[in-house]
CSV table of N, CA and C in Angstrom, one decimal:
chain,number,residue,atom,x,y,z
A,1,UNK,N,-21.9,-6.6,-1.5
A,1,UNK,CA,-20.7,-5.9,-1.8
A,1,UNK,C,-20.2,-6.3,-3.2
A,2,UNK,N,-19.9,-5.1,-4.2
A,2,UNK,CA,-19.2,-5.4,-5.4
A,2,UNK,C,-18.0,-6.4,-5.5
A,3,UNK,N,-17.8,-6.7,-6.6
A,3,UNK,CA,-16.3,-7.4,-6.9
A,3,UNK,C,-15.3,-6.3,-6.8
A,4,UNK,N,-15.4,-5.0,-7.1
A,4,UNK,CA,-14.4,-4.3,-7.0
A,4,UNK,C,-14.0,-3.8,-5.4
A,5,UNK,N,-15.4,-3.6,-4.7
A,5,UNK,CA,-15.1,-3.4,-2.9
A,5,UNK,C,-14.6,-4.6,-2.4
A,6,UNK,N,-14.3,-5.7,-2.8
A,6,UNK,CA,-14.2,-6.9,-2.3
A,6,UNK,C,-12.6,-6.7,-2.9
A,7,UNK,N,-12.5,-6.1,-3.8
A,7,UNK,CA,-10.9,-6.2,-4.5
A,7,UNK,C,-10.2,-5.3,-3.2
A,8,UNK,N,-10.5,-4.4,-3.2
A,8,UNK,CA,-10.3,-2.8,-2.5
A,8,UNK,C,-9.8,-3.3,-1.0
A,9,UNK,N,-11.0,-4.5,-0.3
A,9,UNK,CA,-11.1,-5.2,0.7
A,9,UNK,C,-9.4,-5.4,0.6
A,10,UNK,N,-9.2,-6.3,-0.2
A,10,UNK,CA,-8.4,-7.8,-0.3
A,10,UNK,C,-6.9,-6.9,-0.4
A,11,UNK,N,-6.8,-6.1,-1.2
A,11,UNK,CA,-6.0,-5.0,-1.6
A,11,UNK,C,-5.5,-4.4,0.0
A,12,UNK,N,-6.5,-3.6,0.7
A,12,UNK,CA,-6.1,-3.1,1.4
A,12,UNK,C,-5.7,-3.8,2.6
A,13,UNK,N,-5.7,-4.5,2.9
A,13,UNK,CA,-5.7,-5.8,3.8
A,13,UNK,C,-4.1,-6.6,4.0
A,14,UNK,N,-4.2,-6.8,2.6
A,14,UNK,CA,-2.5,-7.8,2.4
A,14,UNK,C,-1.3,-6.5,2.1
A,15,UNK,N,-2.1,-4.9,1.4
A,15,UNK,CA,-0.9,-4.4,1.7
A,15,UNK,C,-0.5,-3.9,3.2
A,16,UNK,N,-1.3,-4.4,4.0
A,16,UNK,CA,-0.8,-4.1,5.3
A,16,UNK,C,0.2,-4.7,5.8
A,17,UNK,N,-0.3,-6.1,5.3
A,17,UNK,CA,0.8,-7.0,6.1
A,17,UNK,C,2.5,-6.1,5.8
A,18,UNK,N,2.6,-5.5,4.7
A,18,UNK,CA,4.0,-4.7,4.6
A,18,UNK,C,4.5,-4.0,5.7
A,19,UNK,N,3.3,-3.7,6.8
A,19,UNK,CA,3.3,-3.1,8.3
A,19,UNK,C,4.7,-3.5,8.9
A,20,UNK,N,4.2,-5.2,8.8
A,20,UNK,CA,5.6,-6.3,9.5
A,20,UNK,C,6.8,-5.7,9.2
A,21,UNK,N,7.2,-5.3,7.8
A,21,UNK,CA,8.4,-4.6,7.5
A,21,UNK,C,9.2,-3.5,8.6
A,22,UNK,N,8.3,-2.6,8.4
A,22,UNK,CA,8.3,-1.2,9.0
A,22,UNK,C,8.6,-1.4,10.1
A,23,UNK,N,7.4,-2.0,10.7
A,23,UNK,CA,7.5,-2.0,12.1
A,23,UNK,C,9.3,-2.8,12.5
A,24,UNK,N,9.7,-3.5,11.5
A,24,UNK,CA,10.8,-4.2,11.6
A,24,UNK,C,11.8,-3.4,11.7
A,25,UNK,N,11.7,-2.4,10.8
A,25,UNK,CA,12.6,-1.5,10.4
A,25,UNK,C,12.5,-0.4,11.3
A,26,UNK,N,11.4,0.0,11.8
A,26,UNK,CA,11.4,0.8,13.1
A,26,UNK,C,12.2,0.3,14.3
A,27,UNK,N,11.9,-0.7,14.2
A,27,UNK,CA,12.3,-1.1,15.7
A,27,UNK,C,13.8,-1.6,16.3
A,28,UNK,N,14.3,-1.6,14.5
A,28,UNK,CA,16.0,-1.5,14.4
A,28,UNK,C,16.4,-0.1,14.6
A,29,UNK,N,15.9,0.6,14.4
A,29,UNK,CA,15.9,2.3,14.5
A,29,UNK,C,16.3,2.9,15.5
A,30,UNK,N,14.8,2.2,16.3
A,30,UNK,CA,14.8,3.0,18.2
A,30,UNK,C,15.5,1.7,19.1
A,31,UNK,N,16.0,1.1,18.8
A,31,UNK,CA,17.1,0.1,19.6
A,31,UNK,C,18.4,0.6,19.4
A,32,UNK,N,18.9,1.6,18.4
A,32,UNK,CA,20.1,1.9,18.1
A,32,UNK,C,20.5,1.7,17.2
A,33,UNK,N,20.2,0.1,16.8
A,33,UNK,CA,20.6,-1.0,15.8
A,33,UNK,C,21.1,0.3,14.3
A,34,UNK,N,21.9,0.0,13.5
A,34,UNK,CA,21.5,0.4,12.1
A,34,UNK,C,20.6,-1.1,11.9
A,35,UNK,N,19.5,-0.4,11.3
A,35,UNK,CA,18.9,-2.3,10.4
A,35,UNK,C,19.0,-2.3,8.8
A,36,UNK,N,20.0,-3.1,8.6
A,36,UNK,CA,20.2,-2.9,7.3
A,36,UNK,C,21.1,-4.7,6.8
A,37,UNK,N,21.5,-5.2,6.2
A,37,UNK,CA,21.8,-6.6,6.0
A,37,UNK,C,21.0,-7.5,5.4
A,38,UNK,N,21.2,-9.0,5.2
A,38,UNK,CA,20.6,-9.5,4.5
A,38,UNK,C,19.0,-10.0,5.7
A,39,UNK,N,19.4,-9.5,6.5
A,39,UNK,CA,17.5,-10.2,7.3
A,39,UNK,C,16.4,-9.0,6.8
A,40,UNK,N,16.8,-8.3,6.6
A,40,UNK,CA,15.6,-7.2,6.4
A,40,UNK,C,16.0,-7.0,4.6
A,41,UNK,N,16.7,-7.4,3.9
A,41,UNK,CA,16.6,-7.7,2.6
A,41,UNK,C,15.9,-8.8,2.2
A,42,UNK,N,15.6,-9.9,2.8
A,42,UNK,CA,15.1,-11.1,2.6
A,42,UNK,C,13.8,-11.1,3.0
A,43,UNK,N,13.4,-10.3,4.2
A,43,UNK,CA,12.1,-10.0,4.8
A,43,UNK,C,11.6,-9.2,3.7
A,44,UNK,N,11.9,-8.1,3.5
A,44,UNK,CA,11.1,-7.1,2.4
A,44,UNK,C,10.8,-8.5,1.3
A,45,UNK,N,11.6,-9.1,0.8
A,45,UNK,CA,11.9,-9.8,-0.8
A,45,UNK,C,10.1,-10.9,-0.4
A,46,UNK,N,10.2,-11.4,0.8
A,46,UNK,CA,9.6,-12.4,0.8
A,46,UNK,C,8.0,-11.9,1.3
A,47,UNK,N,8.2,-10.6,1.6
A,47,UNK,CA,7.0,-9.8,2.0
A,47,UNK,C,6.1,-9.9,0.9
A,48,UNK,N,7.0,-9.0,0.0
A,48,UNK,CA,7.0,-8.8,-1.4
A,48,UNK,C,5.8,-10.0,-2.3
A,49,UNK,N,6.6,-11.1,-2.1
A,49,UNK,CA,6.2,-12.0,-2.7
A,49,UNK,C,4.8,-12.7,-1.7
A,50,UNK,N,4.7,-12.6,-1.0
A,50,UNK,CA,3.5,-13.0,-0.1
A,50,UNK,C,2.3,-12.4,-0.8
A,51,UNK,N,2.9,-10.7,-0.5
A,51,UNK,CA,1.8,-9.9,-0.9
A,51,UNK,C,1.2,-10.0,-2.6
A,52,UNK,N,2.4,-10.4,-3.3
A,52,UNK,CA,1.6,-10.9,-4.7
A,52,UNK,C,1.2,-12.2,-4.9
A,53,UNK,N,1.3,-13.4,-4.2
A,53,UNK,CA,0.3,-14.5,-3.7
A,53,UNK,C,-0.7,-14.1,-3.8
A,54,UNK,N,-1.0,-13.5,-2.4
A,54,UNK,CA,-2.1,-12.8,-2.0
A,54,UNK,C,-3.1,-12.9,-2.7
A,55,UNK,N,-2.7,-11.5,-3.5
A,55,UNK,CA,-3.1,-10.6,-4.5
A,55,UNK,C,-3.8,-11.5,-5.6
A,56,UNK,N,-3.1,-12.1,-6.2
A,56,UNK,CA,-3.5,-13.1,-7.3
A,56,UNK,C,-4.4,-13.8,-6.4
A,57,UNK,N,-4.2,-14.9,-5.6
A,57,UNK,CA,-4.8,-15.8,-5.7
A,57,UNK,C,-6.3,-15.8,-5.3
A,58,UNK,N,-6.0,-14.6,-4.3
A,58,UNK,CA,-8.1,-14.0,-4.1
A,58,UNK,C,-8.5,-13.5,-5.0
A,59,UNK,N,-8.0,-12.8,-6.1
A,59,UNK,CA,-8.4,-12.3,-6.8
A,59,UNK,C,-9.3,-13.2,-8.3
A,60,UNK,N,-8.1,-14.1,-8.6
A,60,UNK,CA,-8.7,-15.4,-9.1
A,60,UNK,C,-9.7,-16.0,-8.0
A,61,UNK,N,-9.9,-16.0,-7.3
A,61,UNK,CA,-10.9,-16.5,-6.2
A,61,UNK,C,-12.1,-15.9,-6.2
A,62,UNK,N,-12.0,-14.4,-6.2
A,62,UNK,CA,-13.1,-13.6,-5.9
A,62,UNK,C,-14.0,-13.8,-7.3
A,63,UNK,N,-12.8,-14.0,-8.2
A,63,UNK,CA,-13.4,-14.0,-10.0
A,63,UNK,C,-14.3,-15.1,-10.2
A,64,UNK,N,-13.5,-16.0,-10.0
A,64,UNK,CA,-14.5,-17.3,-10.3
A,64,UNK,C,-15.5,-17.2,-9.2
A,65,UNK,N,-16.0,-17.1,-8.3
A,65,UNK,CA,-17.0,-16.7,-7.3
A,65,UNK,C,-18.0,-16.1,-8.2
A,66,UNK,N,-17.4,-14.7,-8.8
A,66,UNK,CA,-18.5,-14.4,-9.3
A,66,UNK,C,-18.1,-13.6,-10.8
A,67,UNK,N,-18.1,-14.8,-11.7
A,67,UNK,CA,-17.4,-14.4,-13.2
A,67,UNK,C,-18.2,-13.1,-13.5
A,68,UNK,N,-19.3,-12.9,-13.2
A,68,UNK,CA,-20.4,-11.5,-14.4
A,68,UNK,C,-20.1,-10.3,-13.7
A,69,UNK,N,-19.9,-10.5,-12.4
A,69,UNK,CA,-19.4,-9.5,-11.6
A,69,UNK,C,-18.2,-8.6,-12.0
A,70,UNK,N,-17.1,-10.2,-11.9
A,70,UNK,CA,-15.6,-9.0,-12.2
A,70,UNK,C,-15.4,-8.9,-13.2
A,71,UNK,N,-16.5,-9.2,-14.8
A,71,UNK,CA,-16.1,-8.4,-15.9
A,71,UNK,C,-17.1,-8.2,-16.6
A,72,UNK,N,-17.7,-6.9,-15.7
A,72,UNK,CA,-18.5,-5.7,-15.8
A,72,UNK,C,-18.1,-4.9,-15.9
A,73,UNK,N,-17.8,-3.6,-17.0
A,73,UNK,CA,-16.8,-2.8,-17.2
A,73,UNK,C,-17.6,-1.7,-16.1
A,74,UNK,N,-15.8,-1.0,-15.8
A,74,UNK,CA,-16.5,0.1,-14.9
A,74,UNK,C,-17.5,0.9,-15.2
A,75,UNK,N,-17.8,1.3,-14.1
A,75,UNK,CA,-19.1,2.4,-14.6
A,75,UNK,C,-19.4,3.3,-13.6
A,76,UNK,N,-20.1,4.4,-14.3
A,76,UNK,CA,-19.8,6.1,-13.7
A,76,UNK,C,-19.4,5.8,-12.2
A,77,UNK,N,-20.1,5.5,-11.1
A,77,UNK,CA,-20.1,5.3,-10.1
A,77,UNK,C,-18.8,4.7,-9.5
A,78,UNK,N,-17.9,3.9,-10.2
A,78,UNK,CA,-16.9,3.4,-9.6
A,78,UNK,C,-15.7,4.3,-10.3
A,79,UNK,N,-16.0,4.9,-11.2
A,79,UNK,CA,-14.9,5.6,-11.9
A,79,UNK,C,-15.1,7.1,-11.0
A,80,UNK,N,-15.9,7.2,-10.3
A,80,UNK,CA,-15.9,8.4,-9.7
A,80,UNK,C,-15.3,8.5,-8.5
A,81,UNK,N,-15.6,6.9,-7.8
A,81,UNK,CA,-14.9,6.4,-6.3
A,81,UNK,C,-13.7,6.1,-6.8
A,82,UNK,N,-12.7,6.2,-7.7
A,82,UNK,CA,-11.3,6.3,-8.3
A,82,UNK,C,-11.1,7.2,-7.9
A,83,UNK,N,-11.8,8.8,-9.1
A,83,UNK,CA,-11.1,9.8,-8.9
A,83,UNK,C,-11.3,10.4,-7.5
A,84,UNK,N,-12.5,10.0,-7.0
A,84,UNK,CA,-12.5,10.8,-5.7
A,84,UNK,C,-11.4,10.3,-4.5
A,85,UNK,N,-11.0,9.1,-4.7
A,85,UNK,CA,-9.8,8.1,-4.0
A,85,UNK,C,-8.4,9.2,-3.7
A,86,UNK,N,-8.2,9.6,-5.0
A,86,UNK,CA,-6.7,10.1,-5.5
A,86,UNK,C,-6.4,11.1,-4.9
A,87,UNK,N,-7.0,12.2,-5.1
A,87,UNK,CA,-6.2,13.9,-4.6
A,87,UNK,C,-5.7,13.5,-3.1
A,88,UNK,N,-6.6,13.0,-1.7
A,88,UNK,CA,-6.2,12.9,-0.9
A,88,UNK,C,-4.4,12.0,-0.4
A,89,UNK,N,-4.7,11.0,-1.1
A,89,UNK,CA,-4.0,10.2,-1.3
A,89,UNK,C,-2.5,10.2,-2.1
A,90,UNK,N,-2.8,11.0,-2.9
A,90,UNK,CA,-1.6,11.8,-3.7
A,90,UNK,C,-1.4,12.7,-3.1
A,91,UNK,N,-1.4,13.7,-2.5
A,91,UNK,CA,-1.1,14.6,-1.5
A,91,UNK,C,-0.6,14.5,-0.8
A,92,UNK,N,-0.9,13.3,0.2
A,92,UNK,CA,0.0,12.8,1.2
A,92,UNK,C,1.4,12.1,0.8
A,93,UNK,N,1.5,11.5,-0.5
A,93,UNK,CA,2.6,11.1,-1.2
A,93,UNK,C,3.2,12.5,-1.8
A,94,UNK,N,2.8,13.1,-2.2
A,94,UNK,CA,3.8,14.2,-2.9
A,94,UNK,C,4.1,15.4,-1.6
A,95,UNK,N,3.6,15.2,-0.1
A,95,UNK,CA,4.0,15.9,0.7
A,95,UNK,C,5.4,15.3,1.2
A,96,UNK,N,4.9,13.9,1.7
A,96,UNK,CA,5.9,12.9,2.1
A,96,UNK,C,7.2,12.8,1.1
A,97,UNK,N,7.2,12.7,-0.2
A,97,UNK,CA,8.4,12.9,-1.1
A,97,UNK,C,8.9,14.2,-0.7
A,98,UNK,N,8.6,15.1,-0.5
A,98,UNK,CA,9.1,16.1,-0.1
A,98,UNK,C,9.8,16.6,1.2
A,99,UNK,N,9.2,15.6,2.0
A,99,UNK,CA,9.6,15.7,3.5
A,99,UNK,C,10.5,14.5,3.7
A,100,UNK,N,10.8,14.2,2.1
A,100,UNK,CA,12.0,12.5,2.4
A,100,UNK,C,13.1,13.3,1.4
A,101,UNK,N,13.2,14.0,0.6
A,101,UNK,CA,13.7,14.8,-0.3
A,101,UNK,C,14.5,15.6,1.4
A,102,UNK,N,13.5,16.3,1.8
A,102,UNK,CA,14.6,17.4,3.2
A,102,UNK,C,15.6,16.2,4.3
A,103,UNK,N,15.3,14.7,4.1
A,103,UNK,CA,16.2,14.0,4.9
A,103,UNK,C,17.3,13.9,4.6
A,104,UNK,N,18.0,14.5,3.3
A,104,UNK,CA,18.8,14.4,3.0
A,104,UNK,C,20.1,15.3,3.2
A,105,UNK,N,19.5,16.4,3.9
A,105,UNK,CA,20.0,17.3,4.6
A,105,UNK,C,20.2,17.0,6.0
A,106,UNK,N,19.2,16.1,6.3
A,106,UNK,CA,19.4,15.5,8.1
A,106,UNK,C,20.3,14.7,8.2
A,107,UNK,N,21.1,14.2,7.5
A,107,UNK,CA,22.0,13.5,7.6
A,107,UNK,C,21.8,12.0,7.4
A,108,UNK,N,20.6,11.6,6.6
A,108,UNK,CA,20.5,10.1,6.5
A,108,UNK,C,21.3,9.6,5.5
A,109,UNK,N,20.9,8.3,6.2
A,109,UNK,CA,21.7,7.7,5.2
A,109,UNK,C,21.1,6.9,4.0
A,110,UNK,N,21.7,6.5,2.8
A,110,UNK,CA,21.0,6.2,1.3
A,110,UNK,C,19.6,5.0,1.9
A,111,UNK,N,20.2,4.4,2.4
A,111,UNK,CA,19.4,3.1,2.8
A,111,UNK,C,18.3,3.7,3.9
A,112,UNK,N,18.3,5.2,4.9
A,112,UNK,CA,17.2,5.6,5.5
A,112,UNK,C,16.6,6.0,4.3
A,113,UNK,N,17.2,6.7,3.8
A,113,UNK,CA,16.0,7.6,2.7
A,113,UNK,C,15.0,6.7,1.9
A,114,UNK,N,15.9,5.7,0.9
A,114,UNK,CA,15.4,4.9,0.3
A,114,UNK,C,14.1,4.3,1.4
A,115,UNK,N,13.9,4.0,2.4
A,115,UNK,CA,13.1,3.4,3.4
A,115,UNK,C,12.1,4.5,3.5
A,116,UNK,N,12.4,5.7,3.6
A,116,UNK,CA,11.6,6.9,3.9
A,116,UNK,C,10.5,7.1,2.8
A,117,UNK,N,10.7,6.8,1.4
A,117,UNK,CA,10.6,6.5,0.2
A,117,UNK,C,9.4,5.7,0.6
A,118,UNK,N,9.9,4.5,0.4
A,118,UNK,CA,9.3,3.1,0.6
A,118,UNK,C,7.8,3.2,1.2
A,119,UNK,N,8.1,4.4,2.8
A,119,UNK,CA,7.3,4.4,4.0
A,119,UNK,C,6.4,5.5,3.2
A,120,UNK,N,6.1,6.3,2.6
A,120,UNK,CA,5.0,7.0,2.0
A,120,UNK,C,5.0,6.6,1.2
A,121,UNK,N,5.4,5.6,-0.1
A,121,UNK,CA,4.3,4.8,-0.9
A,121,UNK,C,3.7,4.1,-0.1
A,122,UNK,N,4.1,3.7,0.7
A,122,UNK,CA,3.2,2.7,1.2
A,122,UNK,C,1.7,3.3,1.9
A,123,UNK,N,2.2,3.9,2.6
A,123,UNK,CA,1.1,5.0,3.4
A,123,UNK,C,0.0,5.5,2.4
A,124,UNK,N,0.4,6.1,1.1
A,124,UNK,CA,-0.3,6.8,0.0
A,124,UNK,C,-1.2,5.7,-0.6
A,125,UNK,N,-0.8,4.1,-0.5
A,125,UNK,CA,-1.7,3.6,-1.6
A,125,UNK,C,-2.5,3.0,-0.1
A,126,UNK,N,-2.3,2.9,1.2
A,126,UNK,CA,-3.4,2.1,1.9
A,126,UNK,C,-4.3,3.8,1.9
A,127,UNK,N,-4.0,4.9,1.9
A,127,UNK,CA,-5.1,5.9,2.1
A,127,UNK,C,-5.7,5.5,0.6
A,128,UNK,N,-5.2,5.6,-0.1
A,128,UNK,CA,-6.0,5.2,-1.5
A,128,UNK,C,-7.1,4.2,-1.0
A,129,UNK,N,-6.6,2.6,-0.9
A,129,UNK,CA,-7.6,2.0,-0.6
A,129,UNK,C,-8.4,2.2,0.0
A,130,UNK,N,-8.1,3.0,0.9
A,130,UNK,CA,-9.1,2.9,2.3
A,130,UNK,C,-10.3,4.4,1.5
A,131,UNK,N,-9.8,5.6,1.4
A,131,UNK,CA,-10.6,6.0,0.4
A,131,UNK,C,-11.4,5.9,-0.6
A,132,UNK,N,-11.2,4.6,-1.5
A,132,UNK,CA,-12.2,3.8,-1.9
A,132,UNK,C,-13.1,3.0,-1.5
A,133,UNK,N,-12.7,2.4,-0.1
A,133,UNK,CA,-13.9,2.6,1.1
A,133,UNK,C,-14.6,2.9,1.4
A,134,UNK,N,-14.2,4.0,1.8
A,134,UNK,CA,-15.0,4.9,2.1
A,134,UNK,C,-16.0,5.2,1.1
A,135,UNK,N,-15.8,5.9,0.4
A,135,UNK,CA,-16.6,6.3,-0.8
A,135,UNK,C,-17.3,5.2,-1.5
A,136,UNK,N,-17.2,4.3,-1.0
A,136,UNK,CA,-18.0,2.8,-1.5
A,136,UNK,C,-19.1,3.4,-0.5
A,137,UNK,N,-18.8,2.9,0.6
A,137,UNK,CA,-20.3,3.4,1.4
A,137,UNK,C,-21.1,4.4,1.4
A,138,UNK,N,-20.2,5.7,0.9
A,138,UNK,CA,-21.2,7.0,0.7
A,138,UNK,C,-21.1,7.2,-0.5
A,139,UNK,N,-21.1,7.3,-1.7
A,139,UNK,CA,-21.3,7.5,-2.6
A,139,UNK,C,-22.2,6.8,-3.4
C-alpha cells in the first residue's frame, strides 16, 4: 500500500469518528430534545481537535516509516485517483447545499441548518475518501 492510500486510510477513518457528533445530534432530535448548549458545543470543539491529533500525528508516523515514500511527488496515477475522487463527491455536496438551502423554508432553525451544513460536508469528504479507495484498487 502507498503512503498516500495509507493517508486516505488514516483520513477516512478519524473523519468518521465526527459520526459521534451526529449521531449525538440525531439523537437529540428524535427524543424531542432541541440539542443545542454548551455539551454539544464542547463535543464538536473536542471532536474537532481529536480529529487533528489524529491527523498529524499518523501522518508524521506514516512519514517517518517511510521518508522516500511520502516525498515522491505525485504522479499521473494518483492525480488521476484525485480527479476521479471529486465529481461524485462534489455532487453529493452541491445537491445536499441545496437541499439545506430548501430547510430554510421548513422552518429550521439557524443552529438546524448550520448542522445540516456541517452533515453534508461531512458526508461529501468521507465519499471523497472512500472514492479514492476505491480507485486505488482499480485504477
Amino acid at each position: 500500500m502507498s503512503f498516500r492510500e495509507k493517508s486516505d486510510w488514516l483520513s477516512l477513518i478519524s473523519l468518521g469518528l465526527m459520526g459521534i457528533y451526529f449521531t449525538e445530534v440525531a439523537r437529540g432530535l428524535l427524543g424531542g430534545s432541541h440539542p443545542g448548549g454548551p455539551y454539544y458545543f464542547w463535543l464538536f470543539w473536542v471532536l474537532v481537535g481529536v480529529l487533528v491529533v489524529i491527523q498529524v500525528v499518523t501522518h508524521v508516523v506514516l512519514a517517518i516509516r517511510s521518508p522516500k515514500d511520502a516525498q515522491t511527488p505525485v504522479d499521473e496515477r494518483e492525480r488521476l485517483i484525485h480527479l476521479r475522487a471529486l465529481p461524485l463527491a462534489y455532487f453529493v455536496l452541491l445537491v445536499g447545499a441545496f437541499l439545506t438551502i430548501g430547510t430554510m423554508h421548513m422552518g429550521f432553525s439557524t443552529w438546524q441548518f448550520a448542522h445540516c451544513i456541517l452533515f453534508v460536508l461531512w458526508i461529501a469528504e468521507l465519499l471523497r475518501y472512500g472514492m479514492r479507495l476505491y480507485y486505488h484498487r482499480t485504477v
